[in-house]
XYZ file of N, CA and C in Angstrom:
411
model
N 0.799 -1.155 -0.483
C -0.310 0.119 -0.138
C 0.862 1.190 -0.030
N 1.305 2.085 -1.044
C 1.824 3.210 -0.906
C 1.545 4.432 0.164
N 1.630 5.385 0.335
C 1.916 6.370 1.124
C 0.136 6.955 1.392
N 0.025 7.131 -0.428
C -0.315 8.290 -1.033
C -1.270 8.162 -1.253
N -1.501 7.072 -1.514
C -3.437 5.414 -1.513
C -4.029 5.807 -1.148
N -5.886 6.041 -1.573
C -6.977 6.472 -1.940
C -7.385 5.313 -0.295
N -6.513 3.849 0.214
C -7.231 3.082 1.626
C -6.021 3.683 1.621
N -5.198 3.989 2.552
C -4.289 5.165 3.490
C -5.336 6.989 3.780
N -5.592 7.330 2.863
C -5.714 7.971 3.431
C -7.488 7.740 3.921
N -8.354 6.891 3.703
C -9.528 6.738 4.620
C -9.389 6.167 5.606
N -7.562 4.932 5.949
C -7.799 5.685 6.606
C -7.123 5.973 7.989
N -5.905 6.951 7.760
C -6.416 7.940 8.338
C -6.474 9.217 8.794
N -8.429 9.197 7.405
C -9.459 10.382 7.874
C -10.138 9.248 9.239
N -10.263 8.231 9.268
C -11.046 7.276 10.410
C -10.117 7.849 11.760
N -9.219 6.950 12.046
C -8.464 7.251 12.523
C -8.396 8.473 13.174
N -8.105 9.701 13.140
C -8.227 10.898 13.874
C -9.568 11.343 13.969
N -10.486 10.649 13.305
C -12.259 11.129 13.117
C -12.690 9.664 14.867
N -12.290 9.202 15.182
C -12.236 8.300 16.042
C -11.442 8.208 17.622
N -10.070 8.565 17.322
C -8.851 9.501 18.597
C -9.670 11.116 19.084
N -10.489 12.038 18.144
C -10.742 13.333 18.403
C -12.249 12.184 19.137
N -13.469 11.919 19.343
C -13.976 11.384 19.473
C -13.695 10.893 21.635
N -12.605 9.779 20.750
C -11.791 8.809 22.519
C -11.498 10.098 23.349
N -10.608 10.996 22.445
C -10.145 11.703 23.565
C -10.586 13.398 24.276
N -11.776 13.522 23.362
C -13.356 14.854 23.662
C -13.613 14.092 25.036
N -14.152 12.588 24.716
C -15.642 11.784 25.075
C -14.739 10.779 26.298
N -13.635 9.846 25.566
C -13.670 9.316 26.997
C -12.305 9.326 27.680
N -11.494 10.207 26.793
C -10.150 10.771 28.332
C -10.861 10.991 29.794
N -10.384 10.454 30.910
C -11.129 10.460 32.311
C -9.377 11.383 32.891
N -8.126 11.457 31.293
C -6.676 11.727 32.365
C -7.363 13.244 32.964
N -6.990 14.518 33.855
C -6.918 15.535 34.366
C -5.813 16.139 33.444
N -4.288 16.037 32.791
C -3.582 16.121 32.608
C -4.329 17.128 30.868
N -5.401 16.441 30.105
C -5.695 17.056 29.558
C -6.255 17.666 28.631
N -5.561 19.165 28.262
C -6.612 20.405 28.027
C -8.377 19.545 27.507
N -9.068 20.598 27.550
C -11.033 20.244 27.381
C -10.620 20.813 26.016
N -10.283 21.479 25.302
C -10.172 21.949 24.447
C -8.020 22.064 23.738
N -8.688 20.447 24.096
C -7.261 19.232 22.682
C -8.322 19.418 20.991
N -7.305 19.532 20.221
C -8.334 18.235 18.956
C -7.039 18.189 18.451
N -7.421 16.880 17.497
C -6.898 16.322 16.838
C -6.821 16.790 15.211
N -5.977 17.345 14.645
C -5.571 18.187 13.458
C -4.969 16.761 12.634
N -4.446 16.295 13.207
C -3.986 14.861 11.583
C -3.591 13.936 11.706
N -3.994 12.784 11.175
C -2.868 11.478 11.512
C -2.719 11.194 10.106
N -0.515 10.706 10.403
C -0.496 9.918 8.684
C -0.044 8.634 9.945
N -0.867 7.611 9.941
C -1.092 5.917 9.634
C 0.205 5.705 8.466
N 1.176 4.533 9.217
C 2.046 3.851 7.981
C 1.695 3.124 7.780
N 1.971 3.601 6.082
C 1.219 2.045 5.182
C 1.612 0.142 5.184
N 2.208 0.077 6.724
C 2.649 -1.512 7.093
C 1.349 -1.214 8.545
N 0.757 -0.058 9.137
C -0.020 0.348 9.879
C 0.537 -0.276 11.577
N 1.478 -0.055 11.084
C 2.517 -0.579 12.629
C 2.075 0.979 13.338
N 2.496 1.729 13.071
C 2.313 3.419 13.982
C 1.304 4.803 12.942
N 1.582 5.429 13.640
C 0.674 6.489 13.370
C 0.594 7.405 14.077
N 1.094 8.695 13.407
C 1.569 10.381 13.617
C 0.700 11.188 14.065
N 0.585 11.438 15.595
C -1.117 11.950 15.742
C -0.714 13.588 16.392
N -1.102 14.406 15.074
C -1.000 16.179 15.347
C -1.700 16.464 16.174
N -1.514 17.068 17.441
C -3.121 17.286 18.217
C -2.287 18.486 18.267
N -2.795 20.117 18.044
C -3.655 21.358 18.758
C -3.911 21.842 20.254
N -3.989 22.333 20.445
C -4.408 22.888 21.903
C -4.267 24.114 22.158
N -5.685 24.454 22.891
C -6.249 25.542 23.340
C -5.148 25.948 24.527
N -4.322 26.827 24.628
C -3.696 27.738 25.717
C -2.090 28.210 26.038
N -1.610 27.385 27.072
C -0.932 28.027 27.218
C 0.817 27.207 26.946
N 1.825 27.190 27.268
C 2.871 26.389 26.234
C 2.591 24.977 27.306
N 2.782 25.518 28.883
C 2.840 24.137 30.163
C 1.583 22.773 30.662
N 0.284 23.852 29.377
C -0.826 23.268 29.052
C -0.855 22.742 28.414
N 0.035 22.788 26.835
C 0.739 21.896 25.825
C 1.193 20.601 26.296
N 2.188 21.650 26.971
C 3.356 19.997 27.724
C 2.043 18.801 28.213
N 1.557 19.600 29.738
C 0.656 18.477 29.865
C -0.201 17.815 29.020
N -0.410 18.793 28.710
C -1.584 17.152 26.670
C -0.942 16.707 26.995
N -0.266 16.940 25.831
C 0.960 15.792 26.144
C 1.808 14.866 26.311
N 1.949 14.992 27.511
C 2.151 14.248 28.823
C 1.228 13.011 29.334
N -0.243 13.692 28.818
C -1.704 12.921 28.828
C -1.947 12.269 28.225
N -1.667 12.152 26.942
C -1.975 11.054 25.838
C -0.960 10.735 25.880
N 0.417 10.734 25.787
C 2.058 9.962 25.670
C 1.045 8.708 26.953
N 0.709 9.131 28.315
C 0.332 8.423 28.607
C -0.882 7.820 29.098
N -1.977 8.254 27.929
C -2.804 7.408 27.552
C -2.488 6.399 26.625
N -1.782 6.328 25.746
C -1.803 5.770 24.400
C -2.278 4.032 24.271
N -1.602 3.231 25.585
C -2.639 2.143 25.331
C -3.759 2.436 25.300
N -4.106 2.965 26.064
C -5.872 2.862 26.498
C -6.938 3.276 25.167
N -5.751 4.826 24.871
C -6.453 5.299 23.260
C -6.190 3.802 22.066
N -4.792 3.766 22.077
C -5.209 2.087 21.181
C -5.823 1.291 21.292
N -6.417 1.093 22.997
C -7.597 -0.644 23.393
C -9.149 -0.134 22.131
N -9.360 1.130 22.346
C -9.669 1.202 22.640
C -10.713 1.850 20.998
N -9.310 2.602 19.918
C -9.228 2.504 18.212
C -9.196 1.034 17.881
N -8.183 -0.050 19.324
C -8.735 -1.280 17.842
C -10.624 -2.168 18.027
N -10.909 -1.634 18.706
C -12.429 -1.491 19.291
C -13.399 -1.119 18.541
N -12.889 -0.348 17.871
C -13.989 0.315 17.134
C -13.198 0.305 16.081
N -12.334 0.946 15.597
C -11.598 0.162 13.605
C -11.303 -1.111 13.502
N -11.396 -1.982 12.367
C -11.349 -3.350 12.041
C -10.171 -2.733 11.424
N -8.683 -3.038 11.413
C -8.170 -2.998 11.036
C -6.679 -4.555 10.765
N -6.355 -4.636 10.144
C -4.477 -6.920 10.670
C -4.161 -5.424 11.591
N -3.604 -4.728 11.380
C -2.546 -4.015 13.097
C -3.626 -2.607 13.395
N -3.217 -2.500 14.163
C -4.054 -1.248 15.324
C -2.203 -0.594 15.292
N -2.800 0.956 15.331
C -1.414 1.002 15.122
C -0.387 2.063 16.364
N 0.604 1.736 16.603
C 0.767 2.460 17.899
C 0.917 4.320 17.706
N 0.725 4.540 18.519
C 0.292 5.804 18.285
C 1.646 6.747 18.687
N 1.588 8.244 18.623
C 2.750 8.800 18.493
C 2.638 10.096 18.454
N 1.872 11.195 19.540
C 1.434 12.094 19.853
C 3.089 13.095 19.568
N 2.106 13.700 18.763
C 3.096 15.064 18.426
C 2.524 16.741 18.224
N 2.876 17.635 18.964
C 2.431 19.265 19.667
C 2.299 20.109 17.981
N 1.493 20.299 17.855
C 0.709 21.367 16.742
C 0.362 22.696 16.908
N 0.988 23.175 15.858
C 1.050 25.159 16.535
C 0.528 25.305 14.733
N -0.184 24.855 14.039
C -0.450 25.622 12.949
C -1.925 25.948 13.458
N -3.109 25.871 13.747
C -3.868 26.668 14.376
C -3.301 28.252 15.181
N -2.763 28.020 16.179
C -1.929 29.004 17.001
C -1.598 30.065 15.730
N -0.352 29.037 15.079
C 0.393 30.671 14.280
C -0.908 30.870 13.228
N -1.828 30.140 12.516
C -2.867 31.689 11.710
C -3.535 31.743 12.437
N -4.395 32.276 13.908
C -4.666 32.511 14.183
C -4.464 34.021 14.807
N -3.122 33.537 15.052
C -1.931 34.819 15.178
C -1.776 35.671 13.744
N -1.482 34.591 12.624
C -1.167 35.889 11.631
C -2.166 36.777 10.767
N -3.279 35.479 11.689
C -4.923 36.554 11.302
C -4.776 37.981 11.951
N -4.529 37.368 13.688
C -4.275 38.777 14.765
C -3.354 40.125 13.826
N -2.056 39.349 13.425
C -1.790 40.228 12.440
C -2.312 40.658 11.591
N -3.127 40.756 9.693
C -3.585 40.898 9.081
C -4.134 42.473 9.034
N -5.057 41.385 10.794
C -5.784 43.090 11.064
C -5.569 43.929 11.002
N -4.772 43.635 11.731
C -3.746 44.731 12.720
C -3.208 46.174 11.340
N -2.794 45.405 10.921
C -1.996 46.037 10.166
C -3.508 47.173 8.694
N -4.714 46.340 8.422
C -5.580 46.401 7.542
C -6.191 47.854 8.004
N -7.041 47.637 9.441
C -7.142 48.449 10.403
C -6.412 49.915 10.470
N -4.753 49.562 11.184
C -3.908 50.623 10.744
C -3.790 51.361 8.735
N -4.417 50.677 7.768
C -4.360 51.005 6.945
C -4.989 52.066 6.807
N -6.307 51.361 7.666
C -7.720 52.368 6.961
C -7.598 53.507 7.776
N -7.371 53.641 9.118
C -6.807 54.906 10.603
C -5.990 55.484 8.967
N -4.497 54.917 8.583
C -4.338 56.578 7.832
C -4.046 56.996 6.272
N -5.590 55.640 6.278
C -6.864 56.628 4.413
C -7.149 58.090 5.369
N -7.273 57.788 7.145
C -8.692 57.968 6.295
C -7.891 59.195 7.507
N -7.596 59.081 7.526
C -7.098 60.822 7.978
C -6.090 61.503 6.528
N -5.473 60.952 6.269
C -4.733 61.719 4.620
C -6.830 62.296 4.104
N -7.303 61.770 3.949
C -8.722 61.613 3.656
C -9.545 63.443 3.573
N -8.855 62.811 5.201
C -9.232 64.534 5.659
C -8.678 65.275 6.269
N -7.571 64.862 6.072
C -6.594 66.603 5.672
C -7.139 66.702 4.949
N -6.366 65.789 2.888
C -6.719 66.869 1.624
C -8.197 67.242 2.424
N -9.427 67.389 2.536
C -10.035 67.774 2.755
C -10.429 68.935 3.315
N -9.026 69.226 4.620
C -8.655 70.638 4.690
C -7.461 71.323 4.234
N -6.988 70.822 3.640
C -6.710 71.268 2.952
C -7.305 72.494 1.463
N -8.272 71.239 1.202
C -8.988 72.070 0.016
C -10.088 73.701 0.566
N -10.203 73.345 2.054
C -11.240 74.083 2.142
C -10.225 75.535 2.297
N -9.551 75.450 2.916
C -7.773 76.368 3.613
C -7.599 76.934 1.987
N -7.493 76.553 0.697
C -8.000 77.127 -0.344
C -8.884 77.690 -0.524
N -10.343 77.163 -1.307
C -11.532 78.063 -1.181
C -11.547 79.483 -1.020
């Protein structure tokens, strides 16, 4: 099975969906932040391992605690995944922190700040021109 085959893509999506449900509803570890989302999942073609990219809303300490909580709950999540998804092998889960959502939010905020500054400057420039025209008359 190739890495980017349709079957592998479907397995990735199914594992991601099930892990999202398991983490949000079944996992009782207090270290895991309730605002944790599974961004992506890459299951190896041999179904032995899976890289699970997780995004956590919160500070860096909360992200570290959530990743350690997920790593300690990996065996529980793997056994539940085996019950829910019928695969030849249930992959060993490796959790990786993903900053892409936080990065996107920060970039969006920076863009909003720049556009607000541009609108402010253009408004001030237009008001300055209007004042200059009234003085000429």
